[in-house]
PDB file of C-alpha atoms and ligand atoms in Angstrom:
ATOM      1  CA  MET A   1     -81.516-110.148  65.052  1.00  0.00           C
ATOM      2  CA  PRO A   2     -80.083-107.460  67.195  1.00  0.00           C
ATOM      3  CA  SER A   3     -78.998-108.724  70.411  1.00  0.00           C
ATOM      4  CA  ARG A   4     -80.890-107.453  73.530  1.00  0.00           C
ATOM      5  CA  ARG A   5     -78.911-106.642  76.719  1.00  0.00           C
ATOM      6  CA  LEU A   6     -79.500-108.569  79.792  1.00  0.00           C
ATOM      7  CA  PRO A   7     -81.419-106.262  82.347  1.00  0.00           C
ATOM      8  CA  ALA A   8     -78.770-104.958  84.835  1.00  0.00           C
ATOM      9  CA  PRO A   9     -79.323-102.351  87.618  1.00  0.00           C
ATOM     10  CA  PRO A  10     -79.319 -99.075  85.992  1.00  0.00           C
ATOM     11  CA  LEU A  11     -75.936 -97.108  86.143  1.00  0.00           C
ATOM     12  CA  GLU A  12     -74.182-100.414  87.374  1.00  0.00           C
ATOM     13  CA  LEU A  13     -71.831-100.438  84.260  1.00  0.00           C
ATOM     14  CA  TYR A  14     -71.240 -96.544  84.737  1.00  0.00           C
ATOM     15  CA  ARG A  15     -70.143 -96.917  88.267  1.00  0.00           C
ATOM     16  CA  ALA A  16     -68.151-100.014  87.641  1.00  0.00           C
ATOM     17  CA  LYS A  17     -65.847 -98.160  85.224  1.00  0.00           C
ATOM     18  CA  ARG A  18     -65.072 -95.281  87.522  1.00  0.00           C
ATOM     19  CA  ASP A  19     -63.453 -94.548  90.724  1.00  0.00           C
ATOM     20  CA  PHE A  20     -65.334 -91.730  92.294  1.00  0.00           C
ATOM     21  CA  SER A  21     -62.564 -91.109  94.779  1.00  0.00           C
ATOM     22  CA  VAL A  22     -60.255 -89.773  91.867  1.00  0.00           C
ATOM     23  CA  THR A  23     -62.590 -88.527  89.006  1.00  0.00           C
ATOM     24  CA  PRO A  24     -64.552 -85.321  89.456  1.00  0.00           C
ATOM     25  CA  GLU A  25     -67.444 -86.907  87.595  1.00  0.00           C
ATOM     26  CA  PRO A  26     -70.626 -87.516  89.540  1.00  0.00           C
ATOM     27  CA  SER A  27     -71.456 -90.895  90.983  1.00  0.00           C
ATOM     28  CA  GLY A  28     -75.218 -89.848  90.309  1.00  0.00           C
ATOM     29  CA  ASP A  29     -78.417 -91.683  91.010  1.00  0.00           C
ATOM     30  CA  VAL A  30     -81.316 -92.775  88.704  1.00  0.00           C
ATOM     31  CA  GLY A  31     -83.572 -89.948  88.380  1.00  0.00           C
ATOM     32  CA  ALA A  32     -87.484 -89.965  88.076  1.00  0.00           C
ATOM     33  CA  ALA A  33     -89.030 -90.964  84.875  1.00  0.00           C
ATOM     34  CA  GLN A  34     -90.103 -87.754  83.124  1.00  0.00           C
ATOM     35  CA  ASP A  35     -93.269 -87.407  81.249  1.00  0.00           C
ATOM     36  CA  GLY A  36     -92.645 -83.942  80.100  1.00  0.00           C
ATOM     37  CA  ALA A  37     -89.563 -82.545  78.414  1.00  0.00           C
ATOM     38  CA  ARG A  38     -86.673 -85.007  78.302  1.00  0.00           C
ATOM     39  CA  ALA A  39     -83.194 -83.753  78.621  1.00  0.00           C
ATOM     40  CA  TYR A  40     -80.738 -83.922  75.833  1.00  0.00           C
ATOM     41  CA  VAL A  41     -76.953 -83.151  75.920  1.00  0.00           C
ATOM     42  CA  ILE A  42     -73.876 -83.536  73.845  1.00  0.00           C
ATOM     43  CA  GLN A  43     -70.656 -83.476  75.583  1.00  0.00           C
ATOM     44  CA  LYS A  44     -67.323 -82.684  73.647  1.00  0.00           C
ATOM     45  CA  HIS A  45     -64.843 -85.109  75.260  1.00  0.00           C
ATOM     46  CA  ALA A  46     -61.166 -84.701  74.432  1.00  0.00           C
ATOM     47  CA  ALA A  47     -60.243 -88.271  75.424  1.00  0.00           C
ATOM     48  CA  THR A  48     -57.515 -90.305  73.831  1.00  0.00           C
ATOM     49  CA  ARG A  49     -59.513 -89.546  70.635  1.00  0.00           C
ATOM     50  CA  LEU A  50     -61.908 -86.650  70.590  1.00  0.00           C
ATOM     51  CA  HIS A  51     -65.561 -87.611  70.379  1.00  0.00           C
ATOM     52  CA  TYR A  52     -68.901 -86.228  71.092  1.00  0.00           C
ATOM     53  CA  ASP A  53     -71.012 -88.050  73.505  1.00  0.00           C
ATOM     54  CA  LEU A  54     -74.756 -87.955  72.779  1.00  0.00           C
ATOM     55  CA  ARG A  55     -77.226 -88.391  75.681  1.00  0.00           C
ATOM     56  CA  LEU A  56     -80.870 -88.792  75.652  1.00  0.00           C
ATOM     57  CA  GLU A  57     -82.790 -88.974  78.811  1.00  0.00           C
ATOM     58  CA  HIS A  58     -85.094 -91.900  79.094  1.00  0.00           C
ATOM     59  CA  GLY A  59     -86.464 -93.751  82.326  1.00  0.00           C
ATOM     60  CA  GLY A  60     -84.321 -91.683  84.860  1.00  0.00           C
ATOM     61  CA  VAL A  61     -81.020 -92.102  83.100  1.00  0.00           C
ATOM     62  CA  MET A  62     -79.214 -90.810  79.842  1.00  0.00           C
ATOM     63  CA  TRP A  63     -78.939 -93.207  76.906  1.00  0.00           C
ATOM     64  CA  SER A  64     -75.527 -92.452  75.607  1.00  0.00           C
ATOM     65  CA  TRP A  65     -73.566 -92.716  72.216  1.00  0.00           C
ATOM     66  CA  ALA A  66     -70.087 -91.700  71.431  1.00  0.00           C
ATOM     67  CA  VAL A  67     -69.915 -90.038  68.098  1.00  0.00           C
ATOM     68  CA  PRO A  68     -66.211 -89.700  67.004  1.00  0.00           C
ATOM     69  CA  LYS A  69     -66.761 -86.975  64.086  1.00  0.00           C
ATOM     70  CA  GLY A  70     -69.678 -85.393  66.002  1.00  0.00           C
ATOM     71  CA  PRO A  71     -73.090 -84.496  64.183  1.00  0.00           C
ATOM     72  CA  SER A  72     -73.588 -83.122  60.952  1.00  0.00           C
ATOM     73  CA  TYR A  73     -76.591 -81.225  59.477  1.00  0.00           C
ATOM     74  CA  ASP A  74     -75.989 -82.878  56.263  1.00  0.00           C
ATOM     75  CA  PRO A  75     -78.397 -85.874  55.821  1.00  0.00           C
ATOM     76  CA  SER A  76     -75.816 -87.572  53.600  1.00  0.00           C
ATOM     77  CA  ASP A  77     -73.462 -87.573  56.507  1.00  0.00           C
ATOM     78  CA  LYS A  78     -73.778 -90.866  58.372  1.00  0.00           C
ATOM     79  CA  ARG A  79     -71.860 -90.621  61.464  1.00  0.00           C
ATOM     80  CA  ILE A  80     -70.757 -93.717  63.442  1.00  0.00           C
ATOM     81  CA  ALA A  81     -72.219 -93.572  67.086  1.00  0.00           C
ATOM     82  CA  MET A  82     -71.048 -96.294  69.410  1.00  0.00           C
ATOM     83  CA  ARG A  83     -73.537 -97.109  72.190  1.00  0.00           C
ATOM     84  CA  THR A  84     -72.042 -96.519  75.616  1.00  0.00           C
ATOM     85  CA  GLU A  85     -73.101 -97.198  79.131  1.00  0.00           C
ATOM     86  CA  ASP A  86     -76.229 -95.202  80.442  1.00  0.00           C
ATOM     87  CA  HIS A  87     -75.091 -92.108  82.392  1.00  0.00           C
ATOM     88  CA  PRO A  88     -76.887 -90.351  85.397  1.00  0.00           C
ATOM     89  CA  ILE A  89     -78.910 -87.253  84.428  1.00  0.00           C
ATOM     90  CA  GLU A  90     -76.719 -85.478  86.921  1.00  0.00           C
ATOM     91  CA  TYR A  91     -73.744 -86.048  84.252  1.00  0.00           C
ATOM     92  CA  ASN A  92     -75.379 -83.498  81.919  1.00  0.00           C
ATOM     93  CA  THR A  93     -73.972 -80.522  83.494  1.00  0.00           C
ATOM     94  CA  PHE A  94     -70.366 -82.149  84.122  1.00  0.00           C
ATOM     95  CA  GLU A  95     -67.565 -80.228  82.598  1.00  0.00           C
ATOM     96  CA  GLY A  96     -64.123 -80.934  83.888  1.00  0.00           C
ATOM     97  CA  THR A  97     -61.064 -82.902  83.440  1.00  0.00           C
ATOM     98  CA  ILE A  98     -60.863 -86.685  84.179  1.00  0.00           C
ATOM     99  CA  PRO A  99     -57.540 -87.531  85.470  1.00  0.00           C
ATOM    100  CA  LYS A 100     -54.834 -89.390  83.499  1.00  0.00           C
ATOM    101  CA  GLY A 101     -54.794 -93.095  83.779  1.00  0.00           C
ATOM    102  CA  HIS A 102     -58.674 -93.227  84.436  1.00  0.00           C
ATOM    103  CA  TYR A 103     -61.577 -94.250  82.289  1.00  0.00           C
ATOM    104  CA  GLY A 104     -62.288 -91.458  79.738  1.00  0.00           C
ATOM    105  CA  ALA A 105     -59.124 -89.484  80.771  1.00  0.00           C
ATOM    106  CA  GLY A 106     -59.404 -85.813  79.252  1.00  0.00           C
ATOM    107  CA  THR A 107     -61.614 -82.775  79.248  1.00  0.00           C
ATOM    108  CA  VAL A 108     -65.232 -82.690  78.967  1.00  0.00           C
ATOM    109  CA  LEU A 109     -67.250 -79.732  78.043  1.00  0.00           C
ATOM    110  CA  VAL A 110     -71.081 -79.342  77.395  1.00  0.00           C
ATOM    111  CA  TRP A 111     -71.234 -78.694  73.619  1.00  0.00           C
ATOM    112  CA  ASP A 112     -75.012 -78.752  73.431  1.00  0.00           C
ATOM    113  CA  ARG A 113     -77.951 -79.111  75.537  1.00  0.00           C
ATOM    114  CA  GLY A 114     -81.752 -78.902  75.384  1.00  0.00           C
ATOM    115  CA  SER A 115     -84.617 -81.359  75.188  1.00  0.00           C
ATOM    116  CA  TRP A 116     -85.561 -84.248  72.832  1.00  0.00           C
ATOM    117  CA  GLU A 117     -88.917 -85.686  71.648  1.00  0.00           C
ATOM    118  CA  PRO A 118     -88.987 -89.201  70.376  1.00  0.00           C
ATOM    119  CA  ALA A 119     -91.301 -90.294  67.627  1.00  0.00           C
ATOM    120  CA  GLY A 120     -93.179 -93.220  68.716  1.00  0.00           C
ATOM    121  CA  ASP A 121     -92.104 -95.452  71.824  1.00  0.00           C
ATOM    122  CA  PRO A 122     -88.421 -94.724  72.459  1.00  0.00           C
ATOM    123  CA  ALA A 123     -87.830 -98.003  74.316  1.00  0.00           C
ATOM    124  CA  GLN A 124     -89.192-100.007  71.412  1.00  0.00           C
ATOM    125  CA  GLY A 125     -87.112 -97.856  69.180  1.00  0.00           C
ATOM    126  CA  LEU A 126     -83.999 -98.625  71.142  1.00  0.00           C
ATOM    127  CA  ALA A 127     -84.679-102.209  71.188  1.00  0.00           C
ATOM    128  CA  ASP A 128     -85.452-102.528  67.387  1.00  0.00           C
ATOM    129  CA  GLY A 129     -82.248-100.317  66.814  1.00  0.00           C
ATOM    130  CA  LYS A 130     -84.056 -97.318  65.107  1.00  0.00           C
ATOM    131  CA  LEU A 131     -84.768 -94.076  67.093  1.00  0.00           C
ATOM    132  CA  LEU A 132     -86.345 -91.234  65.316  1.00  0.00           C
ATOM    133  CA  PHE A 133     -86.355 -88.013  67.322  1.00  0.00           C
ATOM    134  CA  THR A 134     -86.555 -84.253  67.388  1.00  0.00           C
ATOM    135  CA  LEU A 135     -83.956 -82.167  69.013  1.00  0.00           C
ATOM    136  CA  HIS A 136     -84.454 -78.820  70.585  1.00  0.00           C
ATOM    137  CA  GLY A 137     -80.895 -77.941  71.432  1.00  0.00           C
ATOM    138  CA  LEU A 138     -79.147 -74.770  71.346  1.00  0.00           C
ATOM    139  CA  LYS A 139     -76.907 -75.977  68.514  1.00  0.00           C
ATOM    140  CA  LEU A 140     -78.742 -79.048  67.101  1.00  0.00           C
ATOM    141  CA  LYS A 141     -82.461 -78.658  65.970  1.00  0.00           C
ATOM    142  CA  GLY A 142     -85.049 -80.660  63.901  1.00  0.00           C
ATOM    143  CA  GLN A 143     -85.283 -84.335  63.154  1.00  0.00           C
ATOM    144  CA  TRP A 144     -82.465 -86.790  63.589  1.00  0.00           C
ATOM    145  CA  GLU A 145     -82.216 -90.551  63.449  1.00  0.00           C
ATOM    146  CA  LEU A 146     -80.136 -93.243  65.079  1.00  0.00           C
ATOM    147  CA  VAL A 147     -80.027 -96.652  63.448  1.00  0.00           C
ATOM    148  CA  ARG A 148     -78.189 -99.721  64.766  1.00  0.00           C
ATOM    149  CA  ILE A 149     -75.826-101.312  62.304  1.00  0.00           C
ATOM    150  CA  LYS A 150     -73.893-104.589  62.194  1.00  0.00           C
ATOM    151  CA  PRO A 151     -70.537-104.632  63.941  1.00  0.00           C
ATOM    152  CA  LYS A 152     -67.641-105.155  61.408  1.00  0.00           C
ATOM    153  CA  GLY A 153     -66.089-108.438  61.466  1.00  0.00           C
ATOM    154  CA  GLY A 154     -64.102-108.878  65.021  1.00  0.00           C
ATOM    155  CA  GLU A 155     -65.457-105.371  66.166  1.00  0.00           C
ATOM    156  CA  ARG A 156     -66.677-105.200  69.515  1.00  0.00           C
ATOM    157  CA  GLY A 157     -69.407-102.853  70.897  1.00  0.00           C
ATOM    158  CA  ASP A 158     -72.600-101.630  69.652  1.00  0.00           C
ATOM    159  CA  PRO A 159     -72.405 -99.439  66.620  1.00  0.00           C
ATOM    160  CA  TRP A 160     -75.086 -97.333  65.380  1.00  0.00           C
ATOM    161  CA  ILE A 161     -75.190 -94.311  62.865  1.00  0.00           C
ATOM    162  CA  LEU A 162     -76.461 -90.750  63.632  1.00  0.00           C
ATOM    163  CA  PHE A 163     -77.639 -88.647  60.971  1.00  0.00           C
ATOM    164  CA  LYS A 164     -79.879 -85.628  60.160  1.00  0.00           C
ATOM    165  CA  LYS A 165     -83.379 -86.249  58.639  1.00  0.00           C
ATOM    166  CA  CYS A 166     -84.247 -84.115  55.672  1.00  0.00           C
ATOM    167  CA  ASP A 167     -86.177 -81.081  56.923  1.00  0.00           C
ATOM    168  CA  ALA A 168     -86.021 -77.251  57.212  1.00  0.00           C
ATOM    169  CA  HIS A 169     -82.925 -77.411  59.522  1.00  0.00           C
ATOM    170  CA  ALA A 170     -80.904 -79.839  57.205  1.00  0.00           C
ATOM    171  CA  ARG A 171     -77.820 -78.043  55.541  1.00  0.00           C
ATOM    172  CA  SER A 172     -75.236 -79.181  53.123  1.00  0.00           C
ATOM    173  CA  LYS A 173     -71.899 -80.062  54.407  1.00  0.00           C
ATOM    174  CA  ARG A 174     -70.466 -77.606  51.903  1.00  0.00           C
ATOM    175  CA  ASP A 175     -72.226 -74.733  53.387  1.00  0.00           C
ATOM    176  CA  TYR A 176     -71.954 -75.698  57.076  1.00  0.00           C
ATOM    177  CA  ASP A 177     -70.138 -77.819  59.404  1.00  0.00           C
ATOM    178  CA  VAL A 178     -71.668 -77.204  62.841  1.00  0.00           C
ATOM    179  CA  VAL A 179     -68.779 -78.995  64.672  1.00  0.00           C
ATOM    180  CA  ARG A 180     -66.246 -76.502  63.147  1.00  0.00           C
ATOM    181  CA  ALA A 181     -68.483 -73.600  63.194  1.00  0.00           C
ATOM    182  CA  LEU A 182     -69.515 -73.906  66.894  1.00  0.00           C
ATOM    183  CA  PRO A 183     -66.759 -75.747  68.731  1.00  0.00           C
ATOM    184  CA  ASP A 184     -67.209 -74.191  72.365  1.00  0.00           C
ATOM    185  CA  SER A 185     -69.153 -75.074  75.329  1.00  0.00           C
ATOM    186  CA  VAL A 186     -72.724 -73.833  75.858  1.00  0.00           C
ATOM    187  CA  GLY A 187     -72.187 -73.828  79.532  1.00  0.00           C
ATOM    188  CA  PRO A 188     -73.887 -76.025  82.010  1.00  0.00           C
ATOM    189  CA  ALA A 189     -77.717 -75.834  82.121  1.00  0.00           C
ATOM    190  CA  PRO A 190     -78.892 -72.417  83.795  1.00  0.00           C
ATOM    191  CA  PRO A 191     -80.548 -73.021  87.129  1.00  0.00           C
ATOM    192  CA  ALA A 192     -84.211 -73.310  87.217  1.00  0.00           C
ATOM    193  CA  ALA A 193     -84.527 -70.614  89.769  1.00  0.00           C
ATOM    194  CA  PRO A 194     -84.752 -66.896  88.396  1.00  0.00           C
ATOM    195  CA  ALA A 195     -81.702 -65.774  86.483  1.00  0.00           C
ATOM    196  CA  GLN A 196     -78.546 -65.006  88.685  1.00  0.00           C
ATOM    197  CA  PRO A 197     -77.317 -61.478  88.585  1.00  0.00           C
ATOM    198  CA  ALA A 198     -74.235 -61.286  86.217  1.00  0.00           C
ATOM    199  CA  LYS A 199     -71.042 -62.526  87.785  1.00  0.00           C
ATOM    200  CA  ARG A 200     -67.477 -61.388  86.884  1.00  0.00           C
ATOM    201  CA  ALA A 201     -65.279 -64.109  86.146  1.00  0.00           C
ATOM    202  CA  ARG A 202     -61.514 -64.186  86.896  1.00  0.00           C
ATOM    203  CA  ASN A 203     -60.696 -62.576  83.456  1.00  0.00           C
ATOM    204  CA  GLY A 204     -63.010 -59.670  84.273  1.00  0.00           C
ATOM    205  CA  ARG A 205     -65.589 -60.671  81.791  1.00  0.00           C
ATOM    206  CA  VAL A 206     -69.402 -60.764  82.742  1.00  0.00           C
ATOM    207  CA  ARG A 207     -70.690 -64.236  82.825  1.00  0.00           C
ATOM    208  CA  GLU A 208     -74.393 -64.297  82.111  1.00  0.00           C
ATOM    209  CA  ALA A 209     -76.545 -67.132  83.548  1.00  0.00           C
ATOM    210  CA  ALA A 210     -77.402 -68.311  79.907  1.00  0.00           C
ATOM    211  CA  GLY A 211     -73.677 -69.023  79.098  1.00  0.00           C
ATOM    212  CA  VAL A 212     -73.298 -65.894  77.187  1.00  0.00           C
ATOM    213  CA  THR A 213     -69.894 -64.108  77.842  1.00  0.00           C
ATOM    214  CA  LEU A 214     -69.984 -60.322  77.462  1.00  0.00           C
ATOM    215  CA  PRO A 215     -67.050 -58.182  76.645  1.00  0.00           C
ATOM    216  CA  ALA A 216     -64.911 -57.025  79.619  1.00  0.00           C
ATOM    217  CA  ALA A 217     -65.953 -53.453  79.231  1.00  0.00           C
ATOM    218  CA  ALA A 218     -69.789 -54.454  79.308  1.00  0.00           C
ATOM    219  CA  VAL A 219     -71.822 -52.447  82.062  1.00  0.00           C
ATOM    220  CA  ARG A 220     -75.001 -53.441  83.349  1.00  0.00           C
ATOM    221  CA  ALA A 221     -77.362 -50.561  82.592  1.00  0.00           C
ATOM    222  CA  VAL A 222     -80.964 -49.713  82.020  1.00  0.00           C
ATOM    223  CA  PRO A 223     -81.845 -49.845  78.305  1.00  0.00           C
ATOM    224  CA  PRO A 224     -81.980 -46.513  76.694  1.00  0.00           C
ATOM    225  CA  ALA A 225     -85.537 -44.798  76.248  1.00  0.00           C
ATOM    226  CA  THR A 226     -85.269 -44.982  72.517  1.00  0.00           C
ATOM    227  CA  LEU A 227     -83.017 -46.700  70.098  1.00  0.00           C
ATOM    228  CA  ALA A 228     -82.560 -46.063  66.309  1.00  0.00           C
ATOM    229  CA  PRO A 229     -82.826 -49.251  64.002  1.00  0.00           C
ATOM    230  CA  GLN A 230     -79.958 -49.847  61.560  1.00  0.00           C
ATOM    231  CA  LEU A 231     -81.059 -48.756  57.989  1.00  0.00           C
ATOM    232  CA  ALA A 232     -79.944 -50.204  54.712  1.00  0.00           C
ATOM    233  CA  THR A 233     -77.818 -47.675  52.808  1.00  0.00           C
ATOM    234  CA  PRO A 234     -77.013 -47.568  49.018  1.00  0.00           C
ATOM    235  CA  ALA A 235     -73.471 -48.849  48.103  1.00  0.00           C
ATOM    236  CA  GLY A 236     -71.501 -49.104  44.954  1.00  0.00           C
ATOM    237  CA  GLY A 237     -70.175 -52.611  45.317  1.00  0.00           C
ATOM    238  CA  LEU A 238     -69.929 -55.527  47.825  1.00  0.00           C
ATOM    239  CA  PRO A 239     -67.512 -55.016  50.921  1.00  0.00           C
ATOM    240  CA  THR A 240     -63.794 -56.131  50.417  1.00  0.00           C
ATOM    241  CA  HIS A 241     -63.126 -56.947  54.108  1.00  0.00           C
ATOM    242  CA  GLY A 242     -64.637 -57.746  57.261  1.00  0.00           C
ATOM    243  CA  GLN A 243     -67.474 -60.136  58.097  1.00  0.00           C
ATOM    244  CA  TRP A 244     -70.756 -59.724  55.966  1.00  0.00           C
ATOM    245  CA  ILE A 245     -73.821 -61.515  54.851  1.00  0.00           C
ATOM    246  CA  PHE A 246     -76.583 -61.175  52.434  1.00  0.00           C
ATOM    247  CA  GLU A 247     -79.952 -60.370  53.571  1.00  0.00           C
ATOM    248  CA  ILE A 248     -82.959 -60.255  51.294  1.00  0.00           C
ATOM    249  CA  LYS A 249     -84.857 -57.077  52.066  1.00  0.00           C
ATOM    250  CA  PHE A 250     -88.564 -57.573  52.787  1.00  0.00           C
ATOM    251  CA  ASP A 251     -90.888 -54.721  52.484  1.00  0.00           C
ATOM    252  CA  GLY A 252     -93.137 -54.000  55.490  1.00  0.00           C
ATOM    253  CA  TYR A 253     -93.060 -52.311  58.838  1.00  0.00           C
ATOM    254  CA  ARG A 254     -89.901 -52.133  60.817  1.00  0.00           C
ATOM    255  CA  MET A 255     -90.503 -52.773  64.538  1.00  0.00           C
ATOM    256  CA  LEU A 256     -88.326 -52.289  67.642  1.00  0.00           C
ATOM    257  CA  ALA A 257     -89.342 -54.642  70.407  1.00  0.00           C
ATOM    258  CA  ARG A 258     -88.748 -53.286  74.058  1.00  0.00           C
ATOM    259  CA  CYS A 259     -88.501 -56.198  76.534  1.00  0.00           C
ATOM    260  CA  ASP A 260     -87.236 -54.649  79.829  1.00  0.00           C
ATOM    261  CA  GLY A 261     -89.195 -56.697  82.346  1.00  0.00           C
ATOM    262  CA  ALA A 262     -92.493 -55.007  82.058  1.00  0.00           C
ATOM    263  CA  LYS A 263     -94.807 -55.966  79.357  1.00  0.00           C
ATOM    264  CA  PRO A 264     -93.011 -56.037  75.927  1.00  0.00           C
ATOM    265  CA  ARG A 265     -93.814 -53.200  73.628  1.00  0.00           C
ATOM    266  CA  LEU A 266     -93.471 -52.676  69.830  1.00  0.00           C
ATOM    267  CA  VAL A 267     -92.470 -49.313  68.672  1.00  0.00           C
ATOM    268  CA  THR A 268     -92.248 -48.206  64.923  1.00  0.00           C
ATOM    269  CA  ARG A 269     -89.084 -46.508  63.638  1.00  0.00           C
ATOM    270  CA  ASN A 270     -90.694 -43.220  64.183  1.00  0.00           C
ATOM    271  CA  GLY A 271     -91.631 -44.053  67.766  1.00  0.00           C
ATOM    272  CA  HIS A 272     -95.240 -44.723  67.431  1.00  0.00           C
ATOM    273  CA  ASP A 273     -96.480 -47.564  69.888  1.00  0.00           C
ATOM    274  CA  TRP A 274     -97.969 -50.319  67.821  1.00  0.00           C
ATOM    275  CA  SER A 275     -98.308 -52.912  70.678  1.00  0.00           C
ATOM    276  CA  ASN A 276    -102.061 -53.009  70.439  1.00  0.00           C
ATOM    277  CA  LYS A 277    -101.989 -53.483  66.687  1.00  0.00           C
ATOM    278  CA  MET A 278     -99.977 -56.698  67.074  1.00  0.00           C
ATOM    279  CA  PRO A 279    -101.168 -58.552  69.987  1.00  0.00           C
ATOM    280  CA  ALA A 280     -99.942 -62.003  68.813  1.00  0.00           C
ATOM    281  CA  LEU A 281     -96.410 -60.733  68.457  1.00  0.00           C
ATOM    282  CA  ILE A 282     -96.530 -59.222  71.954  1.00  0.00           C
ATOM    283  CA  ASP A 283     -97.702 -62.618  73.357  1.00  0.00           C
ATOM    284  CA  GLU A 284     -94.709 -64.254  71.561  1.00  0.00           C
ATOM    285  CA  LEU A 285     -92.261 -61.796  72.913  1.00  0.00           C
ATOM    286  CA  ALA A 286     -93.592 -62.157  76.370  1.00  0.00           C
ATOM    287  CA  ALA A 287     -93.171 -65.930  76.114  1.00  0.00           C
ATOM    288  CA  LEU A 288     -89.440 -65.436  75.589  1.00  0.00           C
ATOM    289  CA  LYS A 289     -89.113 -63.951  79.267  1.00  0.00           C
ATOM    290  CA  LEU A 290     -86.224 -61.793  78.223  1.00  0.00           C
TER     291      LEU A 290
HETATM  292 MN1  LIG B 301     -66.811 -89.943  76.154  1.00  0.00          MN
END
């Protein structure tokens, strides 16, 4: 029988471990329980040992697991995930350095964020030691599962395993290692208010609200009136240098989507406006709010 925790005030353990006069981490409050989208975040934490803190919002706090190796898109990779104390929702945007000598000393960055959807009752899933859920993150998508396992002899703590369920997002570890391929911060969540104008960071780069960093030479400008799409060109062999990928060529109509604040438009390669012929696609483009 998995042991159940005695009910303790939410975030009590979180606060007991930290000295908020020293650490830059938020002391945080219990948030309102959400009926809608529940927040999901993974923070990459370069503490004594590098690990990835997976957090799932429930009941006004973030359920948390420390995953030493981080997530894998390969369903055969079962990653150890140690349950840790619930964190405040406010912690989701925390990036910074916890000072030496303090709990969790080291740097924290927001490695992934988005929302999660439990399959079934998540509180029951947590109590039963089996949580099935879908992630809508910037890096992690599709179905994932957390399963509680027995601690090894003498081991303290609450070990679980995290793994990818087989679905269209699953990938073999031989082809793709998300932790190595995408090591960087996605930036804290964008403000709920309309997008901020681009700000120039100290290094001169333009930092977009969505966390995208543009080259230093980038200049904000109105999109050109027309654009020419890239065309396939015949070649005698495969490239021998540089970065390249294979793309299967599907035959059809090549469309340029123009999203410049007004209603999106679809224009053919020869400059004909086909927006009226593809209303469903126009709706999808409008929903992106580019
Ligand atoms: Mn941590």
